[in-house]
C-alpha cells in the first residue's frame, strides 16, 4: 500500500513539474486575447475621452472639457437617476421571485424539471426580439385605455421592469436551485428536530447557506440592470420625450447605455468625445457598484 501511494505521489509530481515550468506558455493565448480584446480598447477609449474625434485617427485634444460637458447634460443626469431606480427595483423583484420559484421547485413537486425549462427559456431569447414582442403585448393591452407604452413614462418604466424580470428570473432560478440543493440535509433535519417551523428553517438555516448564490445573483442582476440596452432600445427607445422651455428635450425612459449610444450616433458628430467620456464614467460606475456589492455580501457569507 505504501509503495502504491509513493508511486502515485511521484507520478503526480512528474506531471506537475512540466506544467509549473511552462505555465506561461499556457497562459499566453488567454493573456494575449485579454490584452487585445479588453485592455487595448479600454486604454484607447480612455484616451479618446479626452479628445474631440471623428475617427480614431482623426482627433483633437480637449482635456477634461468632455467630462465637464457631461455635468451640463440634463439627459445624462436624468438617465443616471432613472437607471439607478430601475436597478434597485429590478434587483429586489428578480431575486425575490427567482428565489421563491427555486425554493418551490426544490420541494419535490411533480413536473419540476419541466417548470425549470419553461422558466429558463426566456433567457435564450435576444433582448431586441424580446423588446419588440413585449412592445406589441403592452400596446395591445394599453390600446383599451387609448394610450401606448411610448406615450406614458410610468408604463414605460414598469414595462422595462416586467420584461427584465421575465427574462432574468429563470437564469437566477438555476443558480438558486444549485445553492438550495447544496444545503446540508443534516442541518435541515436538526432544525426540524429542534422544533423550528418552515419560516424559521428558511431564514435561519436555508438562506444563510445559500448566501454564495445570493451574492452571485445580486451581482449579476445589478450589473445587468445598469447595462440594459437592447430591451430599452426596442421597447421604448427612450420615449416619451419632454420638451423643456429652452427647447431641449429629456428622454424619460432612456437608460445610461442608450444615452451613450444616442450621444455617439447623434446628429452632432463632434459629440463622440463626450459619448466616450460617458462610457468611461459608465464603466467606472458599474465596476465600483459591483465591487462594493460583492464586498458587502461576501462579508455576510463569512459571518454565516
PDB file of C-alpha atoms in Angstrom:
ATOM      1  CA  UNK A   1       0.000   0.000   0.000  1.00  0.00           C
ATOM      2  CA  UNK A   2       2.821   2.405   0.881  1.00  0.00           C
ATOM      3  CA  UNK A   3       4.561   1.590  -2.383  1.00  0.00           C
ATOM      4  CA  UNK A   4       1.366   2.386  -4.310  1.00  0.00           C
ATOM      5  CA  UNK A   5       0.909   5.682  -2.526  1.00  0.00           C
ATOM      6  CA  UNK A   6       4.540   6.619  -3.075  1.00  0.00           C
ATOM      7  CA  UNK A   7       4.410   5.833  -6.773  1.00  0.00           C
ATOM      8  CA  UNK A   8       1.160   7.785  -7.148  1.00  0.00           C
ATOM      9  CA  UNK A   9       2.641  10.867  -5.456  1.00  0.00           C
ATOM     10  CA  UNK A  10       5.786  10.578  -7.571  1.00  0.00           C
ATOM     11  CA  UNK A  11       3.733  10.304 -10.759  1.00  0.00           C
ATOM     12  CA  UNK A  12       1.684  13.362  -9.767  1.00  0.00           C
ATOM     13  CA  UNK A  13       4.875  15.303  -9.085  1.00  0.00           C
ATOM     14  CA  UNK A  14       6.281  14.407 -12.504  1.00  0.00           C
ATOM     15  CA  UNK A  15       3.059  15.669 -14.104  1.00  0.00           C
ATOM     16  CA  UNK A  16       3.044  18.968 -12.205  1.00  0.00           C
ATOM     17  CA  UNK A  17       6.651  19.945 -12.820  1.00  0.00           C
ATOM     18  CA  UNK A  18       6.332  20.456 -16.624  1.00  0.00           C
ATOM     19  CA  UNK A  19       3.144  22.454 -16.097  1.00  0.00           C
ATOM     20  CA  UNK A  20       4.801  24.633 -13.477  1.00  0.00           C
ATOM     21  CA  UNK A  21       7.793  25.270 -15.722  1.00  0.00           C
ATOM     22  CA  UNK A  22       5.708  26.068 -18.803  1.00  0.00           C
ATOM     23  CA  UNK A  23       2.639  27.736 -17.310  1.00  0.00           C
ATOM     24  CA  UNK A  24       3.485  30.984 -19.121  1.00  0.00           C
ATOM     25  CA  UNK A  25       3.115  29.175 -22.441  1.00  0.00           C
ATOM     26  CA  UNK A  26      -0.361  28.022 -21.457  1.00  0.00           C
ATOM     27  CA  UNK A  27      -1.311  31.455 -20.130  1.00  0.00           C
ATOM     28  CA  UNK A  28      -0.033  33.361 -23.174  1.00  0.00           C
ATOM     29  CA  UNK A  29      -3.050  32.823 -25.506  1.00  0.00           C
ATOM     30  CA  UNK A  30      -5.524  33.915 -22.828  1.00  0.00           C
ATOM     31  CA  UNK A  31      -3.376  36.892 -21.790  1.00  0.00           C
ATOM     32  CA  UNK A  32      -2.995  37.979 -25.415  1.00  0.00           C
ATOM     33  CA  UNK A  33      -6.729  37.691 -26.029  1.00  0.00           C
ATOM     34  CA  UNK A  34      -7.471  39.694 -22.896  1.00  0.00           C
ATOM     35  CA  UNK A  35      -4.979  42.397 -23.857  1.00  0.00           C
ATOM     36  CA  UNK A  36      -6.253  42.665 -27.444  1.00  0.00           C
ATOM     37  CA  UNK A  37      -9.940  42.352 -26.635  1.00  0.00           C
ATOM     38  CA  UNK A  38     -10.160  44.431 -23.457  1.00  0.00           C
ATOM     39  CA  UNK A  39      -7.022  46.220 -22.245  1.00  0.00           C
ATOM     40  CA  UNK A  40      -6.078  47.948 -25.501  1.00  0.00           C
ATOM     41  CA  UNK A  41      -9.648  49.051 -26.444  1.00  0.00           C
ATOM     42  CA  UNK A  42     -10.183  50.292 -22.883  1.00  0.00           C
ATOM     43  CA  UNK A  43      -6.979  52.334 -22.862  1.00  0.00           C
ATOM     44  CA  UNK A  44      -7.745  53.718 -26.311  1.00  0.00           C
ATOM     45  CA  UNK A  45     -11.268  54.590 -25.184  1.00  0.00           C
ATOM     46  CA  UNK A  46      -9.929  56.419 -22.134  1.00  0.00           C
ATOM     47  CA  UNK A  47      -7.559  58.407 -24.346  1.00  0.00           C
ATOM     48  CA  UNK A  48     -10.341  59.311 -26.802  1.00  0.00           C
ATOM     49  CA  UNK A  49     -12.498  60.529 -23.914  1.00  0.00           C
ATOM     50  CA  UNK A  50     -10.090  63.468 -23.614  1.00  0.00           C
ATOM     51  CA  UNK A  51     -10.350  64.320 -27.299  1.00  0.00           C
ATOM     52  CA  UNK A  52     -12.786  65.544 -29.907  1.00  0.00           C
ATOM     53  CA  UNK A  53     -12.705  62.986 -32.693  1.00  0.00           C
ATOM     54  CA  UNK A  54     -14.479  61.801 -35.822  1.00  0.00           C
ATOM     55  CA  UNK A  55     -12.411  58.646 -36.245  1.00  0.00           C
ATOM     56  CA  UNK A  56      -9.786  57.064 -34.003  1.00  0.00           C
ATOM     57  CA  UNK A  57      -7.048  58.528 -36.215  1.00  0.00           C
ATOM     58  CA  UNK A  58      -8.610  61.989 -36.546  1.00  0.00           C
ATOM     59  CA  UNK A  59      -8.693  63.564 -33.111  1.00  0.00           C
ATOM     60  CA  UNK A  60      -8.046  66.824 -31.306  1.00  0.00           C
ATOM     61  CA  UNK A  61      -7.004  67.020 -27.633  1.00  0.00           C
ATOM     62  CA  UNK A  62      -9.557  68.880 -25.451  1.00  0.00           C
ATOM     63  CA  UNK A  63      -8.578  67.681 -21.974  1.00  0.00           C
ATOM     64  CA  UNK A  64     -11.360  67.406 -19.409  1.00  0.00           C
ATOM     65  CA  UNK A  65     -13.787  69.500 -21.479  1.00  0.00           C
ATOM     66  CA  UNK A  66     -15.812  66.384 -22.394  1.00  0.00           C
ATOM     67  CA  UNK A  67     -16.237  65.466 -18.733  1.00  0.00           C
ATOM     68  CA  UNK A  68     -17.341  68.998 -17.867  1.00  0.00           C
ATOM     69  CA  UNK A  69     -19.977  68.819 -20.608  1.00  0.00           C
ATOM     70  CA  UNK A  70     -21.383  65.688 -19.001  1.00  0.00           C
ATOM     71  CA  UNK A  71     -22.214  67.648 -15.856  1.00  0.00           C
ATOM     72  CA  UNK A  72     -24.254  70.044 -18.005  1.00  0.00           C
ATOM     73  CA  UNK A  73     -26.053  67.240 -19.871  1.00  0.00           C
ATOM     74  CA  UNK A  74     -29.547  67.088 -18.381  1.00  0.00           C
ATOM     75  CA  UNK A  75     -30.359  63.908 -20.272  1.00  0.00           C
ATOM     76  CA  UNK A  76     -27.349  62.060 -18.842  1.00  0.00           C
ATOM     77  CA  UNK A  77     -28.087  63.126 -15.272  1.00  0.00           C
ATOM     78  CA  UNK A  78     -31.723  62.119 -15.676  1.00  0.00           C
ATOM     79  CA  UNK A  79     -30.697  58.763 -17.203  1.00  0.00           C
ATOM     80  CA  UNK A  80     -28.388  58.118 -14.269  1.00  0.00           C
ATOM     81  CA  UNK A  81     -31.189  58.603 -11.732  1.00  0.00           C
ATOM     82  CA  UNK A  82     -33.642  56.632 -13.859  1.00  0.00           C
ATOM     83  CA  UNK A  83     -31.195  53.736 -14.237  1.00  0.00           C
ATOM     84  CA  UNK A  84     -30.410  53.703 -10.503  1.00  0.00           C
ATOM     85  CA  UNK A  85     -34.112  53.435  -9.586  1.00  0.00           C
ATOM     86  CA  UNK A  86     -34.642  50.779 -12.254  1.00  0.00           C
ATOM     87  CA  UNK A  87     -31.661  48.766 -10.982  1.00  0.00           C
ATOM     88  CA  UNK A  88     -32.909  48.895  -7.374  1.00  0.00           C
ATOM     89  CA  UNK A  89     -36.460  47.812  -8.217  1.00  0.00           C
ATOM     90  CA  UNK A  90     -35.383  45.049 -10.601  1.00  0.00           C
ATOM     91  CA  UNK A  91     -32.755  43.845  -8.112  1.00  0.00           C
ATOM     92  CA  UNK A  92     -35.371  43.240  -5.424  1.00  0.00           C
ATOM     93  CA  UNK A  93     -38.098  41.798  -7.664  1.00  0.00           C
ATOM     94  CA  UNK A  94     -35.903  39.467  -9.700  1.00  0.00           C
ATOM     95  CA  UNK A  95     -34.064  37.971  -6.738  1.00  0.00           C
ATOM     96  CA  UNK A  96     -37.127  37.567  -4.516  1.00  0.00           C
ATOM     97  CA  UNK A  97     -39.165  35.959  -7.292  1.00  0.00           C
ATOM     98  CA  UNK A  98     -36.276  33.808  -8.559  1.00  0.00           C
ATOM     99  CA  UNK A  99     -35.562  32.521  -5.051  1.00  0.00           C
ATOM    100  CA  UNK A 100     -39.263  31.823  -4.455  1.00  0.00           C
ATOM    101  CA  UNK A 101     -39.537  29.856  -7.713  1.00  0.00           C
ATOM    102  CA  UNK A 102     -36.307  27.956  -6.990  1.00  0.00           C
ATOM    103  CA  UNK A 103     -37.462  27.129  -3.468  1.00  0.00           C
ATOM    104  CA  UNK A 104     -40.795  25.853  -4.765  1.00  0.00           C
ATOM    105  CA  UNK A 105     -39.139  23.707  -7.445  1.00  0.00           C
ATOM    106  CA  UNK A 106     -36.837  22.027  -4.903  1.00  0.00           C
ATOM    107  CA  UNK A 107     -39.770  20.781  -2.820  1.00  0.00           C
ATOM    108  CA  UNK A 108     -40.148  17.559  -4.860  1.00  0.00           C
ATOM    109  CA  UNK A 109     -43.222  18.677  -6.784  1.00  0.00           C
ATOM    110  CA  UNK A 110     -44.367  16.878  -9.922  1.00  0.00           C
ATOM    111  CA  UNK A 111     -43.081  18.272 -13.196  1.00  0.00           C
ATOM    112  CA  UNK A 112     -40.296  20.294 -11.545  1.00  0.00           C
ATOM    113  CA  UNK A 113     -37.887  19.716 -14.442  1.00  0.00           C
ATOM    114  CA  UNK A 114     -40.498  20.888 -16.954  1.00  0.00           C
ATOM    115  CA  UNK A 115     -41.142  24.055 -14.954  1.00  0.00           C
ATOM    116  CA  UNK A 116     -37.397  24.739 -14.739  1.00  0.00           C
ATOM    117  CA  UNK A 117     -37.132  24.528 -18.519  1.00  0.00           C
ATOM    118  CA  UNK A 118     -40.136  26.801 -19.044  1.00  0.00           C
ATOM    119  CA  UNK A 119     -38.850  29.450 -16.636  1.00  0.00           C
ATOM    120  CA  UNK A 120     -35.361  29.367 -18.160  1.00  0.00           C
ATOM    121  CA  UNK A 121     -36.418  29.596 -21.822  1.00  0.00           C
ATOM    122  CA  UNK A 122     -36.975  33.425 -21.934  1.00  0.00           C
ATOM    123  CA  UNK A 123     -33.289  33.893 -21.152  1.00  0.00           C
ATOM    124  CA  UNK A 124     -32.452  32.279 -24.502  1.00  0.00           C
ATOM    125  CA  UNK A 125     -34.268  34.977 -26.497  1.00  0.00           C
ATOM    126  CA  UNK A 126     -32.338  38.038 -27.646  1.00  0.00           C
ATOM    127  CA  UNK A 127     -33.025  41.381 -25.985  1.00  0.00           C
ATOM    128  CA  UNK A 128     -34.066  43.147 -29.203  1.00  0.00           C
ATOM    129  CA  UNK A 129     -36.569  40.403 -30.041  1.00  0.00           C
ATOM    130  CA  UNK A 130     -37.979  40.473 -26.507  1.00  0.00           C
ATOM    131  CA  UNK A 131     -38.333  44.244 -26.640  1.00  0.00           C
ATOM    132  CA  UNK A 132     -40.394  44.176 -29.838  1.00  0.00           C
ATOM    133  CA  UNK A 133     -42.529  41.249 -28.635  1.00  0.00           C
ATOM    134  CA  UNK A 134     -43.361  42.948 -25.351  1.00  0.00           C
ATOM    135  CA  UNK A 135     -43.990  46.293 -27.049  1.00  0.00           C
ATOM    136  CA  UNK A 136     -46.765  44.618 -29.067  1.00  0.00           C
ATOM    137  CA  UNK A 137     -48.132  42.943 -25.923  1.00  0.00           C
ATOM    138  CA  UNK A 138     -48.204  46.185 -23.938  1.00  0.00           C
ATOM    139  CA  UNK A 139     -49.629  48.242 -26.791  1.00  0.00           C
ATOM    140  CA  UNK A 140     -52.372  45.657 -27.302  1.00  0.00           C
ATOM    141  CA  UNK A 141     -53.307  45.972 -23.643  1.00  0.00           C
ATOM    142  CA  UNK A 142     -52.920  49.757 -23.398  1.00  0.00           C
ATOM    143  CA  UNK A 143     -54.982  50.264 -26.535  1.00  0.00           C
ATOM    144  CA  UNK A 144     -58.049  49.720 -24.347  1.00  0.00           C
ATOM    145  CA  UNK A 145     -57.062  52.874 -22.476  1.00  0.00           C
ATOM    146  CA  UNK A 146     -56.254  54.762 -25.680  1.00  0.00           C
ATOM    147  CA  UNK A 147     -52.583  55.101 -24.847  1.00  0.00           C
ATOM    148  CA  UNK A 148     -49.285  53.448 -25.720  1.00  0.00           C
ATOM    149  CA  UNK A 149     -46.140  52.442 -23.885  1.00  0.00           C
ATOM    150  CA  UNK A 150     -44.346  55.111 -25.950  1.00  0.00           C
ATOM    151  CA  UNK A 151     -46.693  57.792 -24.619  1.00  0.00           C
ATOM    152  CA  UNK A 152     -46.624  57.007 -20.901  1.00  0.00           C
ATOM    153  CA  UNK A 153     -43.491  57.281 -18.744  1.00  0.00           C
ATOM    154  CA  UNK A 154     -44.913  55.166 -15.924  1.00  0.00           C
ATOM    155  CA  UNK A 155     -45.891  52.341 -18.241  1.00  0.00           C
ATOM    156  CA  UNK A 156     -42.514  52.590 -19.946  1.00  0.00           C
ATOM    157  CA  UNK A 157     -40.732  52.105 -16.620  1.00  0.00           C
ATOM    158  CA  UNK A 158     -42.853  49.173 -15.471  1.00  0.00           C
ATOM    159  CA  UNK A 159     -42.778  47.686 -18.948  1.00  0.00           C
ATOM    160  CA  UNK A 160     -38.989  47.523 -18.736  1.00  0.00           C
ATOM    161  CA  UNK A 161     -39.222  46.048 -15.235  1.00  0.00           C
ATOM    162  CA  UNK A 162     -41.655  43.329 -16.349  1.00  0.00           C
ATOM    163  CA  UNK A 163     -39.532  42.499 -19.399  1.00  0.00           C
ATOM    164  CA  UNK A 164     -36.352  42.336 -17.308  1.00  0.00           C
ATOM    165  CA  UNK A 165     -37.993  40.111 -14.690  1.00  0.00           C
ATOM    166  CA  UNK A 166     -39.486  37.801 -17.315  1.00  0.00           C
ATOM    167  CA  UNK A 167     -36.098  37.328 -18.964  1.00  0.00           C
ATOM    168  CA  UNK A 168     -33.824  37.116 -15.919  1.00  0.00           C
ATOM    169  CA  UNK A 169     -35.830  35.175 -13.318  1.00  0.00           C
ATOM    170  CA  UNK A 170     -35.219  31.801 -14.990  1.00  0.00           C
ATOM    171  CA  UNK A 171     -31.450  32.296 -15.135  1.00  0.00           C
ATOM    172  CA  UNK A 172     -31.209  33.358 -11.486  1.00  0.00           C
ATOM    173  CA  UNK A 173     -33.541  30.493 -10.568  1.00  0.00           C
ATOM    174  CA  UNK A 174     -30.993  27.957 -11.848  1.00  0.00           C
ATOM    175  CA  UNK A 175     -28.275  29.459  -9.639  1.00  0.00           C
ATOM    176  CA  UNK A 176     -30.563  29.473  -6.607  1.00  0.00           C
ATOM    177  CA  UNK A 177     -31.572  25.851  -7.228  1.00  0.00           C
ATOM    178  CA  UNK A 178     -27.902  24.838  -7.211  1.00  0.00           C
ATOM    179  CA  UNK A 179     -27.443  26.688  -3.911  1.00  0.00           C
ATOM    180  CA  UNK A 180     -30.545  25.159  -2.334  1.00  0.00           C
ATOM    181  CA  UNK A 181     -29.539  21.655  -3.327  1.00  0.00           C
ATOM    182  CA  UNK A 182     -26.166  22.182  -1.636  1.00  0.00           C
ATOM    183  CA  UNK A 183     -27.729  22.959   1.778  1.00  0.00           C
ATOM    184  CA  UNK A 184     -26.710  20.095   4.136  1.00  0.00           C
ATOM    185  CA  UNK A 185     -29.666  17.835   4.816  1.00  0.00           C
ATOM    186  CA  UNK A 186     -28.482  17.127   8.358  1.00  0.00           C
ATOM    187  CA  UNK A 187     -28.784  20.840   9.218  1.00  0.00           C
ATOM    188  CA  UNK A 188     -32.380  20.907   7.971  1.00  0.00           C
ATOM    189  CA  UNK A 189     -33.143  17.729   9.869  1.00  0.00           C
ATOM    190  CA  UNK A 190     -31.592  19.164  13.049  1.00  0.00           C
ATOM    191  CA  UNK A 191     -33.751  22.284  12.723  1.00  0.00           C
ATOM    192  CA  UNK A 192     -36.892  20.168  12.398  1.00  0.00           C
ATOM    193  CA  UNK A 193     -35.926  18.094  15.418  1.00  0.00           C
ATOM    194  CA  UNK A 194     -35.380  21.273  17.440  1.00  0.00           C
ATOM    195  CA  UNK A 195     -38.946  22.318  16.613  1.00  0.00           C
ATOM    196  CA  UNK A 196     -38.251  25.042  14.035  1.00  0.00           C
ATOM    197  CA  UNK A 197     -41.175  25.780  11.747  1.00  0.00           C
ATOM    198  CA  UNK A 198     -40.883  26.244   7.974  1.00  0.00           C
ATOM    199  CA  UNK A 199     -40.252  30.005   8.151  1.00  0.00           C
ATOM    200  CA  UNK A 200     -37.639  29.677  10.897  1.00  0.00           C
ATOM    201  CA  UNK A 201     -35.854  26.961   8.951  1.00  0.00           C
ATOM    202  CA  UNK A 202     -35.921  29.108   5.806  1.00  0.00           C
ATOM    203  CA  UNK A 203     -34.480  32.260   7.401  1.00  0.00           C
ATOM    204  CA  UNK A 204     -32.154  30.682   9.977  1.00  0.00           C
ATOM    205  CA  UNK A 205     -30.796  27.692   8.034  1.00  0.00           C
ATOM    206  CA  UNK A 206     -31.579  27.765   4.308  1.00  0.00           C
ATOM    207  CA  UNK A 207     -30.922  31.400   3.382  1.00  0.00           C
ATOM    208  CA  UNK A 208     -27.606  31.676   5.320  1.00  0.00           C
ATOM    209  CA  UNK A 209     -26.348  28.579   3.478  1.00  0.00           C
ATOM    210  CA  UNK A 210     -27.460  29.979   0.126  1.00  0.00           C
ATOM    211  CA  UNK A 211     -25.582  33.261   0.605  1.00  0.00           C
ATOM    212  CA  UNK A 212     -22.930  32.399  -2.054  1.00  0.00           C
ATOM    213  CA  UNK A 213     -25.716  32.002  -4.629  1.00  0.00           C
ATOM    214  CA  UNK A 214     -27.357  35.213  -3.425  1.00  0.00           C
ATOM    215  CA  UNK A 215     -24.034  37.034  -3.856  1.00  0.00           C
ATOM    216  CA  UNK A 216     -23.717  35.868  -7.471  1.00  0.00           C
ATOM    217  CA  UNK A 217     -27.352  36.600  -8.365  1.00  0.00           C
ATOM    218  CA  UNK A 218     -27.356  40.068  -6.805  1.00  0.00           C
ATOM    219  CA  UNK A 219     -24.126  40.921  -8.637  1.00  0.00           C
ATOM    220  CA  UNK A 220     -25.462  39.702 -12.000  1.00  0.00           C
ATOM    221  CA  UNK A 221     -28.830  41.402 -11.548  1.00  0.00           C
ATOM    222  CA  UNK A 222     -27.264  44.701 -10.538  1.00  0.00           C
ATOM    223  CA  UNK A 223     -24.759  44.828 -13.389  1.00  0.00           C
ATOM    224  CA  UNK A 224     -27.295  43.605 -15.965  1.00  0.00           C
ATOM    225  CA  UNK A 225     -29.750  46.299 -14.884  1.00  0.00           C
ATOM    226  CA  UNK A 226     -27.186  49.078 -15.245  1.00  0.00           C
ATOM    227  CA  UNK A 227     -26.001  47.725 -18.615  1.00  0.00           C
ATOM    228  CA  UNK A 228     -29.506  47.241 -20.049  1.00  0.00           C
ATOM    229  CA  UNK A 229     -29.529  48.414 -23.661  1.00  0.00           C
ATOM    230  CA  UNK A 230     -31.199  46.114 -26.202  1.00  0.00           C
ATOM    231  CA  UNK A 231     -34.517  45.910 -24.389  1.00  0.00           C
ATOM    232  CA  UNK A 232     -34.563  49.640 -23.707  1.00  0.00           C
ATOM    233  CA  UNK A 233     -33.881  50.432 -27.374  1.00  0.00           C
ATOM    234  CA  UNK A 234     -36.543  48.065 -28.705  1.00  0.00           C
ATOM    235  CA  UNK A 235     -39.286  48.596 -26.110  1.00  0.00           C
ATOM    236  CA  UNK A 236     -39.342  52.360 -25.595  1.00  0.00           C
ATOM    237  CA  UNK A 237     -36.335  53.883 -27.368  1.00  0.00           C
ATOM    238  CA  UNK A 238     -36.267  56.486 -24.588  1.00  0.00           C
ATOM    239  CA  UNK A 239     -39.758  57.769 -25.367  1.00  0.00           C
ATOM    240  CA  UNK A 240     -41.811  59.709 -24.444  1.00  0.00           C
ATOM    241  CA  UNK A 241     -39.851  62.959 -24.745  1.00  0.00           C
ATOM    242  CA  UNK A 242     -40.440  66.057 -22.635  1.00  0.00           C
ATOM    243  CA  UNK A 243     -39.616  69.404 -24.277  1.00  0.00           C
ATOM    244  CA  UNK A 244     -38.113  71.974 -21.907  1.00  0.00           C
ATOM    245  CA  UNK A 245     -38.809  75.723 -22.214  1.00  0.00           C
ATOM    246  CA  UNK A 246     -35.308  76.230 -23.636  1.00  0.00           C
ATOM    247  CA  UNK A 247     -36.064  73.820 -26.488  1.00  0.00           C
ATOM    248  CA  UNK A 248     -34.034  70.863 -25.150  1.00  0.00           C
ATOM    249  CA  UNK A 249     -35.707  67.505 -24.655  1.00  0.00           C
ATOM    250  CA  UNK A 250     -35.495  64.881 -21.925  1.00  0.00           C
ATOM    251  CA  UNK A 251     -35.931  61.218 -22.871  1.00  0.00           C
ATOM    252  CA  UNK A 252     -37.984  59.988 -19.929  1.00  0.00           C
ATOM    253  CA  UNK A 253     -37.321  56.230 -20.309  1.00  0.00           C
ATOM    254  CA  UNK A 254     -33.729  56.443 -21.533  1.00  0.00           C
ATOM    255  CA  UNK A 255     -31.197  54.441 -19.528  1.00  0.00           C
ATOM    256  CA  UNK A 256     -27.462  55.102 -19.338  1.00  0.00           C
ATOM    257  CA  UNK A 257     -26.339  52.702 -22.081  1.00  0.00           C
ATOM    258  CA  UNK A 258     -28.947  54.061 -24.511  1.00  0.00           C
ATOM    259  CA  UNK A 259     -27.994  57.634 -23.622  1.00  0.00           C
ATOM    260  CA  UNK A 260     -24.360  56.909 -24.522  1.00  0.00           C
ATOM    261  CA  UNK A 261     -25.463  55.277 -27.778  1.00  0.00           C
ATOM    262  CA  UNK A 262     -27.654  58.240 -28.734  1.00  0.00           C
ATOM    263  CA  UNK A 263     -24.873  60.692 -27.899  1.00  0.00           C
ATOM    264  CA  UNK A 264     -22.302  58.854 -30.016  1.00  0.00           C
ATOM    265  CA  UNK A 265     -24.575  58.283 -33.024  1.00  0.00           C
ATOM    266  CA  UNK A 266     -26.475  61.560 -32.750  1.00  0.00           C
ATOM    267  CA  UNK A 267     -26.592  64.287 -35.357  1.00  0.00           C
ATOM    268  CA  UNK A 268     -23.656  66.157 -33.807  1.00  0.00           C
ATOM    269  CA  UNK A 269     -20.543  64.250 -34.875  1.00  0.00           C
ATOM    270  CA  UNK A 270     -18.426  66.402 -32.539  1.00  0.00           C
ATOM    271  CA  UNK A 271     -20.152  64.829 -29.521  1.00  0.00           C
ATOM    272  CA  UNK A 272     -18.367  61.485 -29.910  1.00  0.00           C
ATOM    273  CA  UNK A 273     -15.707  62.531 -27.426  1.00  0.00           C
ATOM    274  CA  UNK A 274     -18.438  63.338 -24.907  1.00  0.00           C
ATOM    275  CA  UNK A 275     -20.018  59.936 -25.548  1.00  0.00           C
ATOM    276  CA  UNK A 276     -16.660  58.268 -24.949  1.00  0.00           C
ATOM    277  CA  UNK A 277     -16.259  60.172 -21.677  1.00  0.00           C
ATOM    278  CA  UNK A 278     -19.734  58.974 -20.672  1.00  0.00           C
ATOM    279  CA  UNK A 279     -18.702  55.401 -21.493  1.00  0.00           C
ATOM    280  CA  UNK A 280     -15.621  55.672 -19.252  1.00  0.00           C
ATOM    281  CA  UNK A 281     -17.702  57.019 -16.372  1.00  0.00           C
ATOM    282  CA  UNK A 282     -20.280  54.315 -17.040  1.00  0.00           C
ATOM    283  CA  UNK A 283     -17.624  51.584 -16.765  1.00  0.00           C
ATOM    284  CA  UNK A 284     -16.214  53.051 -13.543  1.00  0.00           C
ATOM    285  CA  UNK A 285     -19.722  53.352 -12.089  1.00  0.00           C
ATOM    286  CA  UNK A 286     -20.787  49.775 -12.869  1.00  0.00           C
ATOM    287  CA  UNK A 287     -17.445  48.302 -11.770  1.00  0.00           C
ATOM    288  CA  UNK A 288     -17.480  50.261  -8.488  1.00  0.00           C
ATOM    289  CA  UNK A 289     -21.065  49.317  -7.641  1.00  0.00           C
ATOM    290  CA  UNK A 290     -20.393  45.678  -8.487  1.00  0.00           C
ATOM    291  CA  UNK A 291     -17.260  45.504  -6.334  1.00  0.00           C
ATOM    292  CA  UNK A 292     -18.946  47.240  -3.385  1.00  0.00           C
ATOM    293  CA  UNK A 293     -21.883  44.855  -3.614  1.00  0.00           C
ATOM    294  CA  UNK A 294     -19.592  41.805  -3.751  1.00  0.00           C
ATOM    295  CA  UNK A 295     -17.675  43.033  -0.732  1.00  0.00           C
ATOM    296  CA  UNK A 296     -20.853  43.656   1.263  1.00  0.00           C
ATOM    297  CA  UNK A 297     -22.492  40.313   0.523  1.00  0.00           C
ATOM    298  CA  UNK A 298     -19.308  38.274   0.943  1.00  0.00           C
ATOM    299  CA  UNK A 299     -18.957  39.697   4.454  1.00  0.00           C
ATOM    300  CA  UNK A 300     -22.302  38.094   5.257  1.00  0.00           C
ATOM    301  CA  UNK A 301     -21.050  34.803   3.873  1.00  0.00           C
ATOM    302  CA  UNK A 302     -18.114  34.882   6.296  1.00  0.00           C
ATOM    303  CA  UNK A 303     -20.371  35.769   9.211  1.00  0.00           C
ATOM    304  CA  UNK A 304     -22.698  32.936   8.437  1.00  0.00           C
TER     305      UNK A 304
END
